[in-house]
Coordinates of C-alpha atoms in Angstrom, one line a residue:
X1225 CA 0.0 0.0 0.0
X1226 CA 2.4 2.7 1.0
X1227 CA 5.1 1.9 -2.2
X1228 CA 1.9 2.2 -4.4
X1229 CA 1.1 5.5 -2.7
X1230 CA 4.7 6.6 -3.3
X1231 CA 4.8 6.0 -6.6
X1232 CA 1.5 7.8 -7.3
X1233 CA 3.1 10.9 -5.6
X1234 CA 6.5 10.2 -7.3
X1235 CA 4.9 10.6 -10.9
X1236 CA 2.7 13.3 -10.5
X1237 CA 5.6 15.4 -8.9
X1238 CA 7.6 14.5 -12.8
X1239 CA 4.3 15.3 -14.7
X1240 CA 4.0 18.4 -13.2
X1241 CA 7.8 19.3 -13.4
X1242 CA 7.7 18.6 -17.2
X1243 CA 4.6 21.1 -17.7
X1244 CA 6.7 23.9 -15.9
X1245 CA 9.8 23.1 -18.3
X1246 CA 7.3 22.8 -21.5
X1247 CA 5.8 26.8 -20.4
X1248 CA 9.5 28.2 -19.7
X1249 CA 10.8 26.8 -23.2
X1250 CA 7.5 28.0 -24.9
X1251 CA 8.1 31.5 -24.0
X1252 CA 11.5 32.7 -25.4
X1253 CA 9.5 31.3 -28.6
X1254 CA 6.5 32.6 -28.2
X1255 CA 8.4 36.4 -28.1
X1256 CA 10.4 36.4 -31.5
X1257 CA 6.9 36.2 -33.8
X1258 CA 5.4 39.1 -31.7
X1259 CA 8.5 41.6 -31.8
X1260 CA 8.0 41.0 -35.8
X1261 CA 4.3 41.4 -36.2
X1262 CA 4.8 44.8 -34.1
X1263 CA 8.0 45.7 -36.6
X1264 CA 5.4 45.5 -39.4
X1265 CA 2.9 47.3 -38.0
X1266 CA 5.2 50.2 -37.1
X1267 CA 6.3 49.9 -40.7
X1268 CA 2.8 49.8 -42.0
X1269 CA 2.0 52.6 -40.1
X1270 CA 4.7 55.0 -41.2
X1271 CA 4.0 54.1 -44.7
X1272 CA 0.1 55.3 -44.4
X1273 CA 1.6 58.3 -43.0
X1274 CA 3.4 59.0 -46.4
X1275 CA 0.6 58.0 -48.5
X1276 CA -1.8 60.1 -50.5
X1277 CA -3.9 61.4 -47.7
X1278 CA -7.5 60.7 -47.3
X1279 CA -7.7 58.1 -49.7
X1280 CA -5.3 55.6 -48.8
X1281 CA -6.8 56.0 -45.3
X1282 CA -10.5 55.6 -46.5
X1283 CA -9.3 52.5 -48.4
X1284 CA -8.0 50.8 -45.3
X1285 CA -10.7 51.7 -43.2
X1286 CA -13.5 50.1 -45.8
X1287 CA -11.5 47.2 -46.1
X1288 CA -11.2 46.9 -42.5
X1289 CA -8.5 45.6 -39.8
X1290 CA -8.5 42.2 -41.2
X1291 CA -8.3 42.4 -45.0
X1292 CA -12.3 41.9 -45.6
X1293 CA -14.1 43.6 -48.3
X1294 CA -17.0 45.0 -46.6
X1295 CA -20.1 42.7 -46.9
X1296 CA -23.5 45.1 -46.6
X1297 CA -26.4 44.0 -48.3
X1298 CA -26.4 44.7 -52.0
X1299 CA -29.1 46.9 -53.9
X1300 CA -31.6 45.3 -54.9
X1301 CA -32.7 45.3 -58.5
X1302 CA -35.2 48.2 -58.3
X1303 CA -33.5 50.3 -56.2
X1304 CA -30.4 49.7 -58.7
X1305 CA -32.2 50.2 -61.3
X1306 CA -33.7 53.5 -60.2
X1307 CA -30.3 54.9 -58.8
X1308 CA -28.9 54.1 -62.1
X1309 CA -32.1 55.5 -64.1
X1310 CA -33.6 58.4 -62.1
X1311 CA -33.2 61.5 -62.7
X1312 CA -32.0 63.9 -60.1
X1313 CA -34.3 66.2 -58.0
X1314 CA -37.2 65.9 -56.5
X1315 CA -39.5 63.2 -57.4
X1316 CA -42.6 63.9 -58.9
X1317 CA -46.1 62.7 -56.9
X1318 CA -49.2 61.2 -58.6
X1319 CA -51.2 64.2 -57.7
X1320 CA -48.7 66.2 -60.5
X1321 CA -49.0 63.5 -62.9
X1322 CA -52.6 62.7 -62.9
X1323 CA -54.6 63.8 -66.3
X1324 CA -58.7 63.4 -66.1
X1325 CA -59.9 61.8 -68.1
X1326 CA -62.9 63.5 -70.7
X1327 CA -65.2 62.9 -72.9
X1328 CA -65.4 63.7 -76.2
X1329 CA -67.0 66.5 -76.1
X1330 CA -64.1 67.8 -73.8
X1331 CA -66.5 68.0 -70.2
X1332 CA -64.0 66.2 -67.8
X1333 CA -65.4 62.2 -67.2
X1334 CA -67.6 61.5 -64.4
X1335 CA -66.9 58.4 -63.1
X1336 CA -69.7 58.8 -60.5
X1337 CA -72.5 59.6 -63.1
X1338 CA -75.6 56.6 -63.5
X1339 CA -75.4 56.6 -67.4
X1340 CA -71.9 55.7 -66.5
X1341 CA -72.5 52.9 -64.4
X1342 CA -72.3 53.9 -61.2
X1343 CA -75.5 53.3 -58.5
X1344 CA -75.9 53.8 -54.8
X1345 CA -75.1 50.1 -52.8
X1346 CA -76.0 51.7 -49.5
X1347 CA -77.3 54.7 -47.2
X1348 CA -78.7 55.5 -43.7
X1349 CA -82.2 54.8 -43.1
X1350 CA -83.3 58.3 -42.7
X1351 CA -82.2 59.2 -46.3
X1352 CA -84.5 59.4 -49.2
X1353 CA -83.8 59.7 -52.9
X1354 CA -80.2 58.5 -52.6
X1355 CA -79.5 58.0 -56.4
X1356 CA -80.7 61.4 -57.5
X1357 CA -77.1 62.7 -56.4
X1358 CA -75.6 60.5 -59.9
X1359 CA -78.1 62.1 -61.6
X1360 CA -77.9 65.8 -63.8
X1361 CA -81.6 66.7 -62.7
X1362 CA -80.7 69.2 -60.5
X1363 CA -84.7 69.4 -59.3
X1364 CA -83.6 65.8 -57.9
X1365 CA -81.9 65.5 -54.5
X1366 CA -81.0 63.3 -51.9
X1367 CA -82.8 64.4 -48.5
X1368 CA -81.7 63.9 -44.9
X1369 CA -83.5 64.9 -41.9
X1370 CA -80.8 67.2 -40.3
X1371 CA -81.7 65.6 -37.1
X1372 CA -80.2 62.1 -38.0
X1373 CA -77.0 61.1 -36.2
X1374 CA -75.3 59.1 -39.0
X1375 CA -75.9 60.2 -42.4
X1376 CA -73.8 58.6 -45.4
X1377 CA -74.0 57.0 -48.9
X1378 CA -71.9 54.8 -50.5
X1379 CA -71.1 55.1 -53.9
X1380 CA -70.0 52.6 -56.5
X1381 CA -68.1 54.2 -59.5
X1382 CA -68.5 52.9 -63.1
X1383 CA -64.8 51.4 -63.0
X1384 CA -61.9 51.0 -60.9
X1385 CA -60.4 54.8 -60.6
X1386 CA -57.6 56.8 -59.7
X1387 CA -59.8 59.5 -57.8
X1388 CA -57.9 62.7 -57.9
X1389 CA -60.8 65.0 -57.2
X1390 CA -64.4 65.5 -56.0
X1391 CA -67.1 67.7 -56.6
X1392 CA -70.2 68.6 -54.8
X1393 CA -72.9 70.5 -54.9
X1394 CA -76.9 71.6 -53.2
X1395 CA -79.1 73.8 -55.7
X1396 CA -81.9 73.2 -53.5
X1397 CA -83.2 76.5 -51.8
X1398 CA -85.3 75.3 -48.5
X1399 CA -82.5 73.3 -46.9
X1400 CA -79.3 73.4 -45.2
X1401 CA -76.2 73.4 -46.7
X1402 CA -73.5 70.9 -46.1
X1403 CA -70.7 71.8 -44.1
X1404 CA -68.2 69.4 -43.1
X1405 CA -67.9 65.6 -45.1
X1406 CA -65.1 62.9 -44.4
X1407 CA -64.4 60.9 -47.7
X1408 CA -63.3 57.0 -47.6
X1409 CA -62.4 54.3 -50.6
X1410 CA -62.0 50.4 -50.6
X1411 CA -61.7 48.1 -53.7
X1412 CA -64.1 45.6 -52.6
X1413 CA -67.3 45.6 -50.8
X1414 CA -68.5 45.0 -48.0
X1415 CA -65.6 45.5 -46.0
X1416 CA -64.9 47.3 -42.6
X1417 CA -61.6 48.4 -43.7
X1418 CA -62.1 52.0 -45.7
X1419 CA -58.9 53.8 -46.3
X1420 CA -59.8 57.7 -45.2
X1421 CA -59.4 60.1 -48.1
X1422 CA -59.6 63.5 -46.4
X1423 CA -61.7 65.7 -44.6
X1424 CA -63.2 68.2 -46.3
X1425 CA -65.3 71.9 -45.3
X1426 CA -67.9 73.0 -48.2
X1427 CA -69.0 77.0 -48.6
X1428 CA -72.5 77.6 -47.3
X1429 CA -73.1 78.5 -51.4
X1430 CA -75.7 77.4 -53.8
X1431 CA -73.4 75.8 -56.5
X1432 CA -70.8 73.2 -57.3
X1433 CA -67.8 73.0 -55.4
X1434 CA -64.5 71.3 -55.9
X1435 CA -62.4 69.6 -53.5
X1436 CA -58.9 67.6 -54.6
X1437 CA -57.1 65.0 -52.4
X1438 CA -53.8 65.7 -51.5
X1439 CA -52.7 62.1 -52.6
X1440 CA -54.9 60.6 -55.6
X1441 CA -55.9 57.2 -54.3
X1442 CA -57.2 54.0 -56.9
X1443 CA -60.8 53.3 -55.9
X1444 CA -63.5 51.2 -56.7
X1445 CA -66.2 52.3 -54.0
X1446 CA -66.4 55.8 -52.5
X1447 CA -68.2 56.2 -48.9
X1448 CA -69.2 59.8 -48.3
X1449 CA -70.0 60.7 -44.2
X1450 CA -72.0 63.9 -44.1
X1451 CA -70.9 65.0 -40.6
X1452 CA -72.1 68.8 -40.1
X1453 CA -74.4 71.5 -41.7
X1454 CA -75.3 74.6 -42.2
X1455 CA -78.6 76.7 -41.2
X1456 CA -81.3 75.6 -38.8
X1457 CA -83.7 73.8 -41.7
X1458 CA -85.2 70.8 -40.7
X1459 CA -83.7 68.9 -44.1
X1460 CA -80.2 68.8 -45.4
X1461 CA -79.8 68.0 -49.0
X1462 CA -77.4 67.4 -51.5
X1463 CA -77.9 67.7 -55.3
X1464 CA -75.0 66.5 -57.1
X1465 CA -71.6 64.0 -56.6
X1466 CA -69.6 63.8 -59.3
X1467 CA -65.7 61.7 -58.9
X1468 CA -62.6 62.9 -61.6
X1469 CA -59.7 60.7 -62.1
X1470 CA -58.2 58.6 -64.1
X1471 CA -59.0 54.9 -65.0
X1472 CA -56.3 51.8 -65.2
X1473 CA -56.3 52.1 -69.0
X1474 CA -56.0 56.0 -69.1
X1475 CA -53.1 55.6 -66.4
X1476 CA -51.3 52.8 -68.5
X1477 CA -51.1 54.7 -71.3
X1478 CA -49.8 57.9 -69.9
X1479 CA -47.3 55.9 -67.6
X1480 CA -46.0 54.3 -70.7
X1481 CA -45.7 58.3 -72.8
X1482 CA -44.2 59.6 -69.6
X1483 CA -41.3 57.2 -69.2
X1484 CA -40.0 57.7 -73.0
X1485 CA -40.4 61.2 -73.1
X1486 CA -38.4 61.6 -69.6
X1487 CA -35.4 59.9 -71.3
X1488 CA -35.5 62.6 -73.8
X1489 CA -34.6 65.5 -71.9
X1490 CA -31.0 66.5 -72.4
X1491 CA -30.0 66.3 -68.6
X1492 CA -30.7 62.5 -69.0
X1493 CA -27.6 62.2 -71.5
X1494 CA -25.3 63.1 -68.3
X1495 CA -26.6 60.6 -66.8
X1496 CA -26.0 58.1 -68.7
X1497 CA -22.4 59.1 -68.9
X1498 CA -21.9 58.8 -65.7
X1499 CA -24.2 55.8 -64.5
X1500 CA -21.6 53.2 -64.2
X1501 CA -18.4 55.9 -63.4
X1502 CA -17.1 55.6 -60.1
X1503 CA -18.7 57.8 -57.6
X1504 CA -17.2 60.4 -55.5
X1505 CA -15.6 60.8 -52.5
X1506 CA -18.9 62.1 -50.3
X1507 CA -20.7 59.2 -51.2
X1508 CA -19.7 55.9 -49.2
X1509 CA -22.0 53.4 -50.3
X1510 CA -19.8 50.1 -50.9
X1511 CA -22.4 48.7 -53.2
X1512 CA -21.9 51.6 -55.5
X1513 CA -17.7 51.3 -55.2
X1514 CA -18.0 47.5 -56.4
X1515 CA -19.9 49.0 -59.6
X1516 CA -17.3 51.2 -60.2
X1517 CA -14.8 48.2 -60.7
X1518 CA -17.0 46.5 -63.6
X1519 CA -15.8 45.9 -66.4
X1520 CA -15.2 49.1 -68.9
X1521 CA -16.1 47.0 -72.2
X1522 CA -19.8 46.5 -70.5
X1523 CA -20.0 50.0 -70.1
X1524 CA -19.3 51.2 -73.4
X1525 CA -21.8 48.6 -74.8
X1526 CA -24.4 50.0 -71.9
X1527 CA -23.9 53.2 -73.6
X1528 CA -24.0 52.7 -77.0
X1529 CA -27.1 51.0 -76.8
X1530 CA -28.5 53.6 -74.6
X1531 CA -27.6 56.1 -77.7
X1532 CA -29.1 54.2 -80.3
X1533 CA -32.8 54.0 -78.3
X1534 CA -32.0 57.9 -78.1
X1535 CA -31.6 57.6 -81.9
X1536 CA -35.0 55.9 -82.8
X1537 CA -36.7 58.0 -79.7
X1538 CA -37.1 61.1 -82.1
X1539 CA -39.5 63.9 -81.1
X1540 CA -42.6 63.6 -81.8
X1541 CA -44.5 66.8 -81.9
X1542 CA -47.9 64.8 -80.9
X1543 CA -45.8 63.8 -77.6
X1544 CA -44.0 67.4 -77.0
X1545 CA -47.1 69.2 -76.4
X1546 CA -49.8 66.7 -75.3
X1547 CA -53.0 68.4 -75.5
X1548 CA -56.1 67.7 -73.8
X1549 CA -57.6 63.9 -74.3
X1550 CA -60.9 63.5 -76.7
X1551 CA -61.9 59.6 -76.1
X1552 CA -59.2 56.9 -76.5
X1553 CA -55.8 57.0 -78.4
X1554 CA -55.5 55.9 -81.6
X1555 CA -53.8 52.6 -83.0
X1556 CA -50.6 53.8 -84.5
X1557 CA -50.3 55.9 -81.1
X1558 CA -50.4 52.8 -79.4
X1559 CA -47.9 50.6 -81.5
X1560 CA -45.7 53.8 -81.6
X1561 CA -45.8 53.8 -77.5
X1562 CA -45.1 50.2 -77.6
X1563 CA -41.9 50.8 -79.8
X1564 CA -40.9 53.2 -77.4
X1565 CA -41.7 50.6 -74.7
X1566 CA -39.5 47.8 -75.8
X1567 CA -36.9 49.7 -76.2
X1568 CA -36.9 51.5 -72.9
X1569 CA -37.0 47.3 -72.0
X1570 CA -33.5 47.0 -74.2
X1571 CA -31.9 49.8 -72.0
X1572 CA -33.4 48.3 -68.9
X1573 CA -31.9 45.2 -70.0
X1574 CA -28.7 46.5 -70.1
X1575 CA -29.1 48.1 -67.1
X1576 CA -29.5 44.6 -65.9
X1577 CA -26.7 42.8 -67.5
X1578 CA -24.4 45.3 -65.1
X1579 CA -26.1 44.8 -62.4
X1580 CA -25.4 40.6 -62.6
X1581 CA -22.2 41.7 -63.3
X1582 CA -21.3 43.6 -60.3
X1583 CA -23.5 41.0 -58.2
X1584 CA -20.9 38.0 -59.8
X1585 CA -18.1 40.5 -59.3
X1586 CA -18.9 41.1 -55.7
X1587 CA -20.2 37.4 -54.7
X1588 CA -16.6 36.0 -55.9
X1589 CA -14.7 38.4 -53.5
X1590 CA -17.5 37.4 -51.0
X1591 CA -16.7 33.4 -51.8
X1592 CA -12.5 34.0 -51.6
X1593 CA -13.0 35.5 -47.9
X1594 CA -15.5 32.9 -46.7
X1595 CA -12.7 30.1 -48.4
X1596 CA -10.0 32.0 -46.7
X1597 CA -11.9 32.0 -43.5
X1598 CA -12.6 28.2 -44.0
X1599 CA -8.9 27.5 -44.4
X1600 CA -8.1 29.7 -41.0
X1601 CA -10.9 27.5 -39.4
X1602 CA -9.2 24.6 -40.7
X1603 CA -6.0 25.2 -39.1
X1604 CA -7.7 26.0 -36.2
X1605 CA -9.6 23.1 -35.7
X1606 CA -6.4 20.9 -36.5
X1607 CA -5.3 22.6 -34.3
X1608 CA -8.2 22.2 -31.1
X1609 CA -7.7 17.9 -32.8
X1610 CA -3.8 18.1 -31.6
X1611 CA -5.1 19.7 -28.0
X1612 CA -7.8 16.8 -28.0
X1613 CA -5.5 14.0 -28.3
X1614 CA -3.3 15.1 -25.7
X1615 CA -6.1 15.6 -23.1
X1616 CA -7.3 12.3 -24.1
X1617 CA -3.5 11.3 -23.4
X1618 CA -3.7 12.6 -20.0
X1619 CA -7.0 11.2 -19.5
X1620 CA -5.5 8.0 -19.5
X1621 CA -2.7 8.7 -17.5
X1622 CA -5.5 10.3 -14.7
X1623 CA -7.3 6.8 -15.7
X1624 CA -4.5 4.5 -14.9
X1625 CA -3.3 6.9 -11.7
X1626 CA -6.8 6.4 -10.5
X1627 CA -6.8 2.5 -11.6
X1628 CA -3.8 2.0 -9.5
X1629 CA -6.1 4.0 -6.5
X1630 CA -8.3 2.1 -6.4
X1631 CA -6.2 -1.3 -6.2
X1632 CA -4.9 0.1 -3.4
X1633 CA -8.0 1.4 -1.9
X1634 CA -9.1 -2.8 -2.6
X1635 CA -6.2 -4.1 -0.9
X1636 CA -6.5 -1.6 1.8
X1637 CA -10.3 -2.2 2.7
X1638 CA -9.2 -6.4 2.6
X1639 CA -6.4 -6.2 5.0
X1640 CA -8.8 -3.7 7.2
X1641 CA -11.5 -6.4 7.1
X1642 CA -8.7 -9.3 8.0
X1643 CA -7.9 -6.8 10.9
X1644 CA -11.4 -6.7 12.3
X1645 CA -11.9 -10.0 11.8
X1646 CA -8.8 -11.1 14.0
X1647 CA -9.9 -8.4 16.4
X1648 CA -13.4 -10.0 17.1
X1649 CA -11.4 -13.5 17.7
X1650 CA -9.4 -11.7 20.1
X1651 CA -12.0 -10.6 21.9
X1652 CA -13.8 -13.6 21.7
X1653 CA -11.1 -15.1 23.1
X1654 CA -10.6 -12.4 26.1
X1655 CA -14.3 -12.8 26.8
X1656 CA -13.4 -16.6 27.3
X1657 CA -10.3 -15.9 29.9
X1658 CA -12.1 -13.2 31.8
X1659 CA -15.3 -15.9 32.4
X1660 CA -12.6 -18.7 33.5
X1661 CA -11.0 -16.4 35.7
X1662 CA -14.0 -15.3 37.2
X1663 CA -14.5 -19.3 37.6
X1664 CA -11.7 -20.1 39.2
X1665 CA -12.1 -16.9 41.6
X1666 CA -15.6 -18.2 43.0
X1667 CA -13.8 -21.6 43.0
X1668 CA -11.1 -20.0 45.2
X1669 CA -13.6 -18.2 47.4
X1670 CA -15.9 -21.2 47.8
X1671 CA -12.3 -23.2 48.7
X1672 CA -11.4 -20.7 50.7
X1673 CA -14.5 -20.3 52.8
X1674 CA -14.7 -23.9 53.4
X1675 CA -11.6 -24.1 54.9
X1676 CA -12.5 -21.9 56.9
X1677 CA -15.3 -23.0 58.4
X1678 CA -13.5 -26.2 58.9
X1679 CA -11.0 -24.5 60.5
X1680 CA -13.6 -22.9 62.9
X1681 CA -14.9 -26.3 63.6
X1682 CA -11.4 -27.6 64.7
X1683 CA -10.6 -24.9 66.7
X1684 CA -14.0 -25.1 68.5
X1685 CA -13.5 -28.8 69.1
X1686 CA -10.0 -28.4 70.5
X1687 CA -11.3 -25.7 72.6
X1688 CA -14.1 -27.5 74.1
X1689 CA -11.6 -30.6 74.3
X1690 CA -9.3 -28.4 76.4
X1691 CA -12.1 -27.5 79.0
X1692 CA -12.8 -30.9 79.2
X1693 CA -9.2 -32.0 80.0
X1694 CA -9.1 -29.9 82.6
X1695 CA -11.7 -31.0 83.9
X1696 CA -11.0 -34.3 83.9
X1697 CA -7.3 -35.0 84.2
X1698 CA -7.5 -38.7 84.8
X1699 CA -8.7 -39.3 80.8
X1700 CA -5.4 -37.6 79.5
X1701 CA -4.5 -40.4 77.5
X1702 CA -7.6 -40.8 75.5
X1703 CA -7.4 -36.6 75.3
X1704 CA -4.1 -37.0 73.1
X1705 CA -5.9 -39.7 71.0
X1706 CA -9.1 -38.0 70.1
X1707 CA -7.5 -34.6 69.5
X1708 CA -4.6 -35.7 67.3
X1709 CA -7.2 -36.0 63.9
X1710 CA -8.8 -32.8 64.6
X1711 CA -5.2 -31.1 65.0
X1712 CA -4.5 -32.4 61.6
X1713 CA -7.7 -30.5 60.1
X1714 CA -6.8 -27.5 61.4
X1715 CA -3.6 -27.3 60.1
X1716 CA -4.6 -28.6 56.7
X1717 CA -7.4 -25.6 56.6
X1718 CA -4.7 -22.9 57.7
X1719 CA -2.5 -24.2 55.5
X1720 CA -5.2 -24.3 52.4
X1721 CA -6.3 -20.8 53.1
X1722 CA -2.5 -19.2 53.1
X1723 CA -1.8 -20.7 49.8
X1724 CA -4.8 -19.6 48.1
X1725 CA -4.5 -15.7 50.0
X1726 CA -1.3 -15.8 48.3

């Protein structure tokens, strides 16, 4: 037990010597590589210094501390697409854009007019003559008792419209006027989501009014809420509704003459120029760098095709000066839009071709830094294998350092056993001594007591023998006779009792 013990202590003490030697030969190692990766950095450094200024330093900050392009999201293909497309300046809202729509005889379209199409779906239940509002007869109203809470009509226009504006109006005499109206849209219906239009305030006047939304809106049902009036009469009215705009057709085609003729205007030859050039120092978008680096021969082509849809986009004085609309466009207007349709497609094409490219251009560096990164993992994980093995390595030397424990513990916990075993016989075997000694001590007593008494029993004889002696002098002989066995016991008993007191 105690040279396995040793042992145990003896090898841990050389394990843990070799660890302390391994660290203090590690270290003058470990120095050398830092000293040089500080050298270069101080080098580094003092070349930046030296450079060219604010570029070099912007380059090294956008590539970063460790060499890595910069990996922000890339544009996505609209938003390239208009960057590379759109003009500068402020962009131009619907409500700017929007053309009503007229009829022939050049009265603006009323998409809220019965001969049209359109009908009242729904109203309160206080309101009477609800459809007269689509009609012209202005004799014709729809009535409201001004004492109703909730007055409103809903509207369905003859087709699906870009509403731009709304007009309104009460020739009726008697009534009261309205005052304020809240204006809401959906596409389908029923529904109990309306999208709110505005809130508008009429004139207290006796003719048509005109109110336009800030933001034109595409609608398909109109719900008007009459919500305050004018006067003290006892019936509000209103005479006439009528909803200008422009339909989906109407807006298609003017979407499709507006797009051509804005690539007409001389500032958009700049601009293509300088769509794929590389941008300047204010602007730090990444994304835009990388497209700076593309190719020059896809550029060029970009260009040139760009010039020749300039070439075959000639003026057309029809398109310059767009005069009011009578009805629908003719044929040749349409296959002449369409011309210029697919050929803004060819230029958005080639916008598209860059765009892969740059995306390719940019994925690849993307790809070389995630297989450089892979290769550093690599190493490192070879690495963490290495450290692995040699803590499985120890784990077996811990393994048979405890194996060898636990023998010892075994051997230990037998011999203990053997140990209490031999005790118990022992003490099985004191027990046994004490009881015969306690035997043989009642036997001495009871010896001892006897003796004793027979002792007591000669003496008293003798003694009684000796008064009778004297008494009786003449029997002397016989005295000496009689007396000579009890003598004998007495001396035997004294003699008995001495020994065993020893």
């Amino acid at each position: 037990m105690q040279r396995s013990r040793k042992a145990l202590l003896q090898r841990r003490a050389a394990s843990e010597k070799n660890s302390i030697s391994g660290r203090t030969r590690l270290r003058p190692r470990c120095l050398s590589p830092w000293f040089f990766v500080v050298g270069i950095i101080f080098l580094l450094n003092s070349l930046i210094s030296n450079g060219n200024g604010y570029k070099e330093v912007y380059r090294v900050e956008t590539v970063g501390k460790n060499g890595r392009i910069s990996r922000v999201t890339p544009l996505g293909l609209d938003e390239f697409k208009s960057r590379a497309t759109a003009p500068k300046g402020k962009p131009i809202s619907n409500k700017d854009t929007v053309v009503h729509r007229v009829e022939p005889g050049g009265k603006e379209y009323n998409y809220a007019s019965a001969t049209k199409g359109a009908k009242v779906l729904a109203f309160n239940k206080e309101a009477k003559g609800a459809s007269n509002i689509l009609d012209k007869d202005k004799d014709k109203y729809l009535r409201n008792p001004c004492s109703a809470e909730e007055k409103f009509v809903v509207i369905e226009l003859s087709e699906e419209t870009l509403v731009d504006s709304i007009e309104i109006a009460n020739f009726e005499h008697y009534s009261s006027n309205l005052k304020d109206f809240e204006l809401l849209s959906s596409l389908v219906y029923p529904t109990d989501h309306w999208v709110k239009l505005g809130n508008f305030t009429a004139g207290n006047v006796k003719h048509a009014q005109r109110f336009s939304l800030q933001e034109p809106n595409w609608a398909r049902y109109l719900k008007l809420n009459l919500l305050s009036h004018y006067g003290a009469e006892f019936y509000c009215t209103l005479s006439i509704v009528e909803v200008h705009g422009v339909d989906a057709v109407e807006r298609m085609l003017e979407d499709l003459i507006s797009v051509p003729n804005s690539r007409m205007e001389p500032e958009e030859q700049n601009k293509e120029q300088i769509l794929l050039q590389e941008p300047s120092d204010g602007g730090l978008d990444p994304f835009q760098e990388v497209a700076s680096e593309s190719e020059p021969e896809s550029q060029s082509d970009n260009v040139k095709l760009k010039q020749e849809a300039r070439k075959n986009n000639v003026p057309d004085s029809t398109l310059e000066s767009k005069p009011p609309q009578v009805g629908r466009m003719p044929g040749d207007t349409v296959l002449k839009i369409l011309m210029q349709k697919v050929q803004a497609l060819d230029v958005n094409f080639s916008v598209l071709e860059s765009y892969l490219e740059e995306l390719n251009g940019r994925y690849g560096r993307i790809f070389k830094d995630f297989d450089d990164d892979i290769a550093n993992k690599d190493k490192l994980l070879e690495k963490i294998i290495l450290d692995i093995k040699s803590l499985e390595n120890q784990r077996d030397v811990f393994a048979s350092d405890i194996g060898e424990l636990l023998s010892w513990k075994t051997t230990a916990s037998s011999q203990l056993e053997q140990l209490v075993k031999d005790n118990s016989i022992l003490r099985s075997e004191f027990d046994k001594l004490h009881d015969h000694q306690v035997n043989i001590e009642n036997k001495t007593l009871a010896v001892i007591f006897m003796s004793f008494v027979f002792g007591c029993l000669a003496a008293a004889k003798l003694f009684m023998d000796l008064l009778l002696r004297i008494s009786r002098i003449h029997n002397s002989d016989k005295f000496c006779q009689k007396n000579s066995a009890w003598l004998v016991l007495l001396l035997s008993s004294v003699i008995i009792a001495f020994i065993l007191a020893l």
